[in-house]
Short mmCIF file of C-alpha atoms in Angstrom, two decimals:
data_model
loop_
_atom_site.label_atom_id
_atom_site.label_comp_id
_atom_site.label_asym_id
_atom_site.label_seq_id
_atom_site.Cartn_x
_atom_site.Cartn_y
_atom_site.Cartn_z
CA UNK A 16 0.00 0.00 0.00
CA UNK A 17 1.12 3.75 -0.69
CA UNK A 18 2.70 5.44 2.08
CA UNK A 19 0.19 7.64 3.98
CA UNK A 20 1.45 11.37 5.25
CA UNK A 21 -0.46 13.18 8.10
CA UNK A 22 -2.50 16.03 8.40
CA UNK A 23 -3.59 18.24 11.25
CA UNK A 24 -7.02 18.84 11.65
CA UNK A 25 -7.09 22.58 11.85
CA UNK A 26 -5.08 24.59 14.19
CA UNK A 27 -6.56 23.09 17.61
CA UNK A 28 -6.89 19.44 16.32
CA UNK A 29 -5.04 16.46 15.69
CA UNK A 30 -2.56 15.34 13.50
CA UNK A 31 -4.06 12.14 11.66
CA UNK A 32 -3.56 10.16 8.43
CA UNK A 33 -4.25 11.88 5.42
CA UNK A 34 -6.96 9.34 4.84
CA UNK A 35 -8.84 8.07 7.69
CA UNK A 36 -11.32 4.93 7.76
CA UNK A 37 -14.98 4.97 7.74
CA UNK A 38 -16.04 2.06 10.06
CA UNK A 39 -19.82 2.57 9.05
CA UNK A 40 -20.47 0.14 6.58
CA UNK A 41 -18.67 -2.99 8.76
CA UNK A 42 -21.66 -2.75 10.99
CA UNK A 43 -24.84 -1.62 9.55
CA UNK A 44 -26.57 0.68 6.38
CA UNK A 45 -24.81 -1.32 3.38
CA UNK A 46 -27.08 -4.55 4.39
CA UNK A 47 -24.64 -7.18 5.83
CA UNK A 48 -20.96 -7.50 6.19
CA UNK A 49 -18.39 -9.78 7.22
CA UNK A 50 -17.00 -9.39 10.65
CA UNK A 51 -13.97 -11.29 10.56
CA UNK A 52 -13.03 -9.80 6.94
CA UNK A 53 -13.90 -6.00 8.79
CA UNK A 54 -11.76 -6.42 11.34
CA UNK A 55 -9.18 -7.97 9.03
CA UNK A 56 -9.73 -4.35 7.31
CA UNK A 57 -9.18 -2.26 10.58
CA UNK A 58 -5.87 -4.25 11.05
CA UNK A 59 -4.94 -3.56 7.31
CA UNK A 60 -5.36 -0.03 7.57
CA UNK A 61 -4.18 0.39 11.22
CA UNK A 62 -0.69 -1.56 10.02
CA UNK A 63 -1.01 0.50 6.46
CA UNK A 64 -0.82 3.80 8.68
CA UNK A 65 -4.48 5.05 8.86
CA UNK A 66 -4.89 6.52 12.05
CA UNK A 67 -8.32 8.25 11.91
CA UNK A 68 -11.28 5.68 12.58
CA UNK A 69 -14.43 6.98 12.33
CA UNK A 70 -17.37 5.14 14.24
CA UNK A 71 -20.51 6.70 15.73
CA UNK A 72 -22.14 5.13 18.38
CA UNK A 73 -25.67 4.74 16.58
CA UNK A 74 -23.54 2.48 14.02
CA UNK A 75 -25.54 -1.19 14.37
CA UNK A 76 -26.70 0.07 18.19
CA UNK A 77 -23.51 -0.54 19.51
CA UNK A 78 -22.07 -2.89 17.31
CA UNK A 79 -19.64 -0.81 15.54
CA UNK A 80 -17.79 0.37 18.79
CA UNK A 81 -17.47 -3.10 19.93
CA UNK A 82 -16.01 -3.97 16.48
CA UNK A 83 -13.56 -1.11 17.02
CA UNK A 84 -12.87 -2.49 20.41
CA UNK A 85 -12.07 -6.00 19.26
CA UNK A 86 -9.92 -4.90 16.46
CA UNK A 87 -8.10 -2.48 18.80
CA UNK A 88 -7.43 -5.33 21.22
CA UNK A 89 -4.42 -6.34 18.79
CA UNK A 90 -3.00 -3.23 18.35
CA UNK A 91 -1.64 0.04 20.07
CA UNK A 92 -4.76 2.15 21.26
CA UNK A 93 -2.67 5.04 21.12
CA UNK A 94 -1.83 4.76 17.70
CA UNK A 95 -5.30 5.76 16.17
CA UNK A 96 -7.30 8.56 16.53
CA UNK A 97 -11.01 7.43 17.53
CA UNK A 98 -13.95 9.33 16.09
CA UNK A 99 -17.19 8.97 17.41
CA UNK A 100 -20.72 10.25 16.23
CA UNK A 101 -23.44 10.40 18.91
CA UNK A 102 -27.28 11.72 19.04
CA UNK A 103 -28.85 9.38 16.21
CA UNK A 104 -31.64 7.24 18.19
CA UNK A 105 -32.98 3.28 17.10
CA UNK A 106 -35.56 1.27 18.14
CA UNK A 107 -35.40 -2.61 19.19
CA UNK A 108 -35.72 -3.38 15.39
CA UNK A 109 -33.20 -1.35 14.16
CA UNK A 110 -35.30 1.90 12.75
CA UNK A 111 -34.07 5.20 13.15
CA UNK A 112 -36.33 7.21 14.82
CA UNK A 113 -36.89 10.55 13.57
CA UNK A 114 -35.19 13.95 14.60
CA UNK A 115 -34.30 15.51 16.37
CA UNK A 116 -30.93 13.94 17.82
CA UNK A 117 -30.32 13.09 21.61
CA UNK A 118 -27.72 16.00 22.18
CA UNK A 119 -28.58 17.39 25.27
CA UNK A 120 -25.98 17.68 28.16
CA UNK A 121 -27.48 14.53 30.05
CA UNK A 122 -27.17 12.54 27.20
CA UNK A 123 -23.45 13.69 26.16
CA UNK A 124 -22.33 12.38 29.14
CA UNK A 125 -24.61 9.46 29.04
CA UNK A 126 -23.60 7.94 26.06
CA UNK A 127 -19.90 8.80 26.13
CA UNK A 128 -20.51 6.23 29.06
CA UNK A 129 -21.46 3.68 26.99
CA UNK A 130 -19.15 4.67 23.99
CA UNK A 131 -16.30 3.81 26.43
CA UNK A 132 -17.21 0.35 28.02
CA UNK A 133 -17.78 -0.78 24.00
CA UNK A 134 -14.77 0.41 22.59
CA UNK A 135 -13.16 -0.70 25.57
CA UNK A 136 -10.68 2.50 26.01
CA UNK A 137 -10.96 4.95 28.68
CA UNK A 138 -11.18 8.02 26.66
CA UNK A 139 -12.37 9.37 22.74
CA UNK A 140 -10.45 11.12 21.13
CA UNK A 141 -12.84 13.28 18.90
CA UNK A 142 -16.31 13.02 20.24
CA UNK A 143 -18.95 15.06 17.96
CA UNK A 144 -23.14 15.14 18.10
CA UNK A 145 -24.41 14.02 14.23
CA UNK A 146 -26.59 16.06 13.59
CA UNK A 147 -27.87 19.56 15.22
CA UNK A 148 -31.08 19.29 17.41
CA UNK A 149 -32.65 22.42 16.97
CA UNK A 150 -34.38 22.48 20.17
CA UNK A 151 -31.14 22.08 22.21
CA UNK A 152 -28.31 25.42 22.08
CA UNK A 153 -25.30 23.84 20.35
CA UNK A 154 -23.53 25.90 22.86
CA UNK A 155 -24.67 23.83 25.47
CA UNK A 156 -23.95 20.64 24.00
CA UNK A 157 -20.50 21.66 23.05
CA UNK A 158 -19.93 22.97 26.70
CA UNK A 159 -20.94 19.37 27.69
CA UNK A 160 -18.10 18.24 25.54
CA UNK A 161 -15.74 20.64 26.98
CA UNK A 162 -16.55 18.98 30.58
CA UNK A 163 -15.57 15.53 29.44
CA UNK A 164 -12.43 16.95 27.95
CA UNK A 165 -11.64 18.81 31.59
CA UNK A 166 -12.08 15.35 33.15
CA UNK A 167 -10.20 13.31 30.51
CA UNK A 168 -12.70 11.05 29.13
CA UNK A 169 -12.19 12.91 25.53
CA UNK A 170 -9.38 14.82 23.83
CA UNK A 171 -11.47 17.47 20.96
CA UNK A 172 -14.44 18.73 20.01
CA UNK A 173 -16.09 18.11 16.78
CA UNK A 174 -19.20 18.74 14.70
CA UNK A 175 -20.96 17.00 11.85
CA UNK A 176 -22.90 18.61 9.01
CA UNK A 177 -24.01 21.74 10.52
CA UNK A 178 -23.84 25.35 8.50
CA UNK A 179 -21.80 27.91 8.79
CA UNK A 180 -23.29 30.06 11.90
CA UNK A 181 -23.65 27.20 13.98
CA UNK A 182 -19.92 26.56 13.67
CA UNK A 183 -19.23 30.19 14.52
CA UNK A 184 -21.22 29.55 17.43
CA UNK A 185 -19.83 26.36 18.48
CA UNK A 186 -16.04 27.87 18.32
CA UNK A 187 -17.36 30.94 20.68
CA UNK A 188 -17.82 28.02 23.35
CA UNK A 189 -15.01 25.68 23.08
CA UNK A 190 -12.01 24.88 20.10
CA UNK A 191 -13.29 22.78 17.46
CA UNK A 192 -10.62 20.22 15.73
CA UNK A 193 -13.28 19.34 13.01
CA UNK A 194 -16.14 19.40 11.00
CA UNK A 195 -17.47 16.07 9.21
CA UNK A 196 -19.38 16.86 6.56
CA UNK A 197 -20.03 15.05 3.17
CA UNK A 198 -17.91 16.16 0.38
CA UNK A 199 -17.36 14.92 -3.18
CA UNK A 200 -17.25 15.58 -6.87
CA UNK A 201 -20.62 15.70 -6.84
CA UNK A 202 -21.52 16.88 -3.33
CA UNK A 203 -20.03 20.31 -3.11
CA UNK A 204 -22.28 22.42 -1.15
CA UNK A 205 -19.67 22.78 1.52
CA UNK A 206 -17.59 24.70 -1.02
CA UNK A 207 -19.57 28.19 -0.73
CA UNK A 208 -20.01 29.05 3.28
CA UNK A 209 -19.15 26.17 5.46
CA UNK A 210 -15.47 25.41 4.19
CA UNK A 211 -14.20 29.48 3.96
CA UNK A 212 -15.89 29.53 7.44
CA UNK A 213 -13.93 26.64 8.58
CA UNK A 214 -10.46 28.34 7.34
CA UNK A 215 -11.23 31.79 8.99
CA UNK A 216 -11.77 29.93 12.28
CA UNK A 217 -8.46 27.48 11.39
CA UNK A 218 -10.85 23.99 11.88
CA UNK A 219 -10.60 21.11 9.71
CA UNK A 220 -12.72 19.12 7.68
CA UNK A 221 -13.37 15.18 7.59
CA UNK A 222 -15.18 14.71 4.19
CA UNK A 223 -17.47 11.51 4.24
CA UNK A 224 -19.50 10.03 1.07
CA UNK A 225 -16.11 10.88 -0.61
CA UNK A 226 -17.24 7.97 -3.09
CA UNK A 227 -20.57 9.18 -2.44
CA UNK A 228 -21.74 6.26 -0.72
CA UNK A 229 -20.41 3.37 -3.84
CA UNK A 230 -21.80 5.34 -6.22
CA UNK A 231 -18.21 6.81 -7.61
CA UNK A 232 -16.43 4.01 -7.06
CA UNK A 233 -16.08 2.48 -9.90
CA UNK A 234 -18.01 -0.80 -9.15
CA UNK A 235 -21.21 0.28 -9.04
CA UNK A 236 -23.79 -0.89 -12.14
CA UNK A 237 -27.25 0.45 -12.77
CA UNK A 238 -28.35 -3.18 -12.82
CA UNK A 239 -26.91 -3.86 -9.15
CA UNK A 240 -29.66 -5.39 -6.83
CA UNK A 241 -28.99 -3.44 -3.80
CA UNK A 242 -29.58 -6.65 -0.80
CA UNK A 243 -32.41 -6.05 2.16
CA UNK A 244 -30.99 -3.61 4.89
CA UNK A 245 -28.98 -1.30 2.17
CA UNK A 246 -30.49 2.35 2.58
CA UNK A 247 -29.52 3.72 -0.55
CA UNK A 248 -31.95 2.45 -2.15
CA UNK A 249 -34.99 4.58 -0.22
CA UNK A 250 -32.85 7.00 1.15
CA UNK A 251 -31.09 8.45 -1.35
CA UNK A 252 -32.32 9.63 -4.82
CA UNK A 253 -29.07 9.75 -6.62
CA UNK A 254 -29.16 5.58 -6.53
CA UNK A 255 -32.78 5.75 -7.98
CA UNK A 256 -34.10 5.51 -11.28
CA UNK A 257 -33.26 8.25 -14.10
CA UNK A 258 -31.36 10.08 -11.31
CA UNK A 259 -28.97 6.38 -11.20
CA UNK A 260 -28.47 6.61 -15.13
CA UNK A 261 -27.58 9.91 -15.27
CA UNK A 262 -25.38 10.11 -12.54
CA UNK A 263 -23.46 6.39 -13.66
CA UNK A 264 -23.26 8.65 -16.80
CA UNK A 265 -20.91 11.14 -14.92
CA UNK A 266 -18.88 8.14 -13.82
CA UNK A 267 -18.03 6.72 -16.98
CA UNK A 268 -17.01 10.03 -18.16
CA UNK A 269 -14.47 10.18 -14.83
CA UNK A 270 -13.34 6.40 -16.14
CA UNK A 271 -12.05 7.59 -19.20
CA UNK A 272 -9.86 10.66 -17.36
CA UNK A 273 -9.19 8.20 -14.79
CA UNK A 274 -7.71 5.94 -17.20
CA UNK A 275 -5.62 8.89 -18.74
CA UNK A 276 -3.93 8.90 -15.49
CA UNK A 277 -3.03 5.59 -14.54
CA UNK A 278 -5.73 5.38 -12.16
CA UNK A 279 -8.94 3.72 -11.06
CA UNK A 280 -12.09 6.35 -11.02
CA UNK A 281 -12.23 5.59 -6.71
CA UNK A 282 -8.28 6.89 -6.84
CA UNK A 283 -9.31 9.89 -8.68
CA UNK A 284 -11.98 10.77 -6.74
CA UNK A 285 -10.50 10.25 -3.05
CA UNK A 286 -7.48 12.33 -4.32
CA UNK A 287 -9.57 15.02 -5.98
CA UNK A 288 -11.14 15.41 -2.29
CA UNK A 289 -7.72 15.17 -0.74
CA UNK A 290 -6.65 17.90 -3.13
CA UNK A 291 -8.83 20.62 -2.10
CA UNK A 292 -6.55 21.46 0.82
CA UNK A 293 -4.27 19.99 3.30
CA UNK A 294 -6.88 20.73 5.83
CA UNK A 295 -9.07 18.27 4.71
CA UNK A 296 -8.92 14.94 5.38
CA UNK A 297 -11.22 12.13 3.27
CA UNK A 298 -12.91 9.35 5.04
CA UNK A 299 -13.15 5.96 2.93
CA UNK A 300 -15.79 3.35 4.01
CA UNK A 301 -14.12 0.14 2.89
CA UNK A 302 -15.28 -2.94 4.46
CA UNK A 303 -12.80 -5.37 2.36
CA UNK A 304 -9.03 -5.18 2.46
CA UNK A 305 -9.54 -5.02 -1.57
CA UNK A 306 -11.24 -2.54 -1.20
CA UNK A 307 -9.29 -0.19 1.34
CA UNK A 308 -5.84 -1.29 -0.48
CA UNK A 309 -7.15 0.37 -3.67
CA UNK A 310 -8.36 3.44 -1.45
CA UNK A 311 -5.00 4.05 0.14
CA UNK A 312 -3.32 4.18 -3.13
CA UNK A 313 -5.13 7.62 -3.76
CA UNK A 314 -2.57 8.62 -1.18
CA UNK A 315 0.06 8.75 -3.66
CA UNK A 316 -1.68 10.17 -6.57
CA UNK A 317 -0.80 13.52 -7.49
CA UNK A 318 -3.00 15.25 -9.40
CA UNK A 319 -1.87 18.60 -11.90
CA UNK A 320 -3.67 21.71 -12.78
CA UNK A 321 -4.57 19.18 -16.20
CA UNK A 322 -5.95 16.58 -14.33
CA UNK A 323 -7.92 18.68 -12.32
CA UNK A 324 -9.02 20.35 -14.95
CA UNK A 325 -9.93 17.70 -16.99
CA UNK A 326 -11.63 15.66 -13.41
CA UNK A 327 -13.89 18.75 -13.34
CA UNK A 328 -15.12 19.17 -16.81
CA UNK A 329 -16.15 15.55 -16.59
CA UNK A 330 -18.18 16.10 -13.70
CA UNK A 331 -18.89 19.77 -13.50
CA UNK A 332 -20.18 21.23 -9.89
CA UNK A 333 -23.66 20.67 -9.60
CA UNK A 334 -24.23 17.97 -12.29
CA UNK A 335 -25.75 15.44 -9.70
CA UNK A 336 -29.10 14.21 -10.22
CA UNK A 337 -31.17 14.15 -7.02
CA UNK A 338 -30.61 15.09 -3.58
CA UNK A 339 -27.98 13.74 -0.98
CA UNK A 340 -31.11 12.27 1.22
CA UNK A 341 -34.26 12.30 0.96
CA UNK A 342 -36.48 15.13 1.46
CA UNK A 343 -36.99 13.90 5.58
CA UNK A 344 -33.24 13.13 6.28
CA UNK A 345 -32.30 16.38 4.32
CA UNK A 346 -34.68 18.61 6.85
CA UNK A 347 -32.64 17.54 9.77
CA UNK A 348 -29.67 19.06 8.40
CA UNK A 349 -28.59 22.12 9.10
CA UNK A 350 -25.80 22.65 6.89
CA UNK A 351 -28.18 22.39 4.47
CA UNK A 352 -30.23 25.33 5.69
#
């Protein structure tokens, strides 16, 4: 595998990999996985030099942070750089039930309780609320944070797809390492408030969906039978229909610059993210070592002003078809406001 560098995450953050791992898919939304071949994958990347993991505690109920925990077992804890997502709330059956998220200074503290006896560590290192609860000050839930960090249970604060004033707001309260936010070739929104906001206030950015969730991978095939469990298929237009034709369209038209560079499309569009500034840091959701070997390799891609050029005329800003969610899941998001 290509030799990964570092990158700090803003001015108050972290120093990580300059690709981190998306632990997601290992444990729940892609319908189901193998857990010996995931934490096989952890390993791999862990022993490749990733040293961002991204988890959320919501991930399978549980079962993503014990994954983590297992997989950790067998290696140095302080070696990685734990990320974990909290507020999302299931039922017994699975379901998500609707917003707004548990982020209220009770819970914080609650579930970081939890979020420690699964992964089996005594602290977090980033620990960030998914999504904004509009009912609850983000102040106060950041202040929460800051508490945990006073008594060592976690190391920075971060946030996750919220807009631009609610980050100023956040950073009035307590140093931010972070923002998570999806970010792709064909999920740019970030590009026109959030991420100038983010550099005036010197915090980073984790992009997620960098492949946009398969879809600009490579691998993906309008005739792919999506298997029971896999949310893309209601959840997200771009997978559906005309929306999946046009937007495989875009693809093929990244193969062929892809190809021009020696390249597979996934490469191209990891390292296109990666380019955008050495304050952001891509997130790639591989759940097979395949998989993550031909991720890592974007590390050592260096793309000119010609390939970007060319990467951008084949999939111009804003040439998507449909939304990032659904109309319901796009409501709770307030960096979509």
């Amino acid at each position: 595998m290509a030799t990964i560098l570092s990158r700090r995450l803003g001015s108050n953050g972290p120093r990580v990999s300059a690709i981190g791992l998306g632990a997601m898919g290992m444990s729940d939304m892609y319908g189901p996985a193998d857990e010996q071949e995931s934490i096989a994958t952890l390993h791999a990347a862990i022993d490749a030099g990733v040293t961002l993991i991204d988890t959320g505690d919501f991930y399978g109920s549980g079962h993503n942070e014990m994954l983590i925990g297992r997989a950790l077992k067998e290696r140095n804890r302080e070696d990685v750089v734990i990320s974990v997502k909290f507020g999302a709330r299931r039922t017994p059956d699975g379901a998500f039930q609707p917003a707004p998220a548990d982020t209220d200074p009770v819970a914080v503290k609650d579930r970081l309780a939890y979020t420690l006896r699964r992964l089996g560590t005594d602290h977090v290192d980033i620990y960030r609320p998914t999504r904004l609860n509009p009912n609850v000050p983000i102040e106060d839930t950041v202040g929460a944070i800051a508490e945990l960090i006073q008594a060592g249970y976690v190391r920075y604060v971060g946030l996750s797809e919220v807009g631009a004033a609610t980050v100023r707001r956040a950073a009035a309260v307590h140093p931010i390492s972070d923002l998570q936010i999806e970010y792709s070739l064909i999920s740019r929104g970030v590009e026109e408030s959030i991420l100038p906001t983010l550099r005036e206030l010197g915090i980073g950015l984790t992009a997620y969906g960098v492949l946009s969730r398969g879809l600009l991978s490579g691998h993906w095939s309008a005739d792919r039978q999506l298997t029971p469990g896999d949310f893309r298929a209601q959840a997200l237009p771009r997978f559906q229909d005309e929306n999946l034709k046009a937007n495989l369209a875009l693809v093929d038209a990244l193969r062929e610059v892809a190809r021009s560079i020696g390249a597979t499309v996934a490469q191209v569009a990891i390292a296109w993210v990666a380019s955008r500034g050495p304050d952001i840091v891509p997130l790639v959701g591989a759940r097979r070592r395949d998989r993550l070997s031909e991720s890592l390799a974007a590390a050592s891609l260096v793309l000119s002003d010609e390939h970007l050029s060319a990467i951008e005329a084949a999939v111009p800003a804003g040439a998507a078809a449909g939304d990032r969610y659904n109309a319901q899941l796009m409501a709770a998001l307030d960096s979509e406001g």
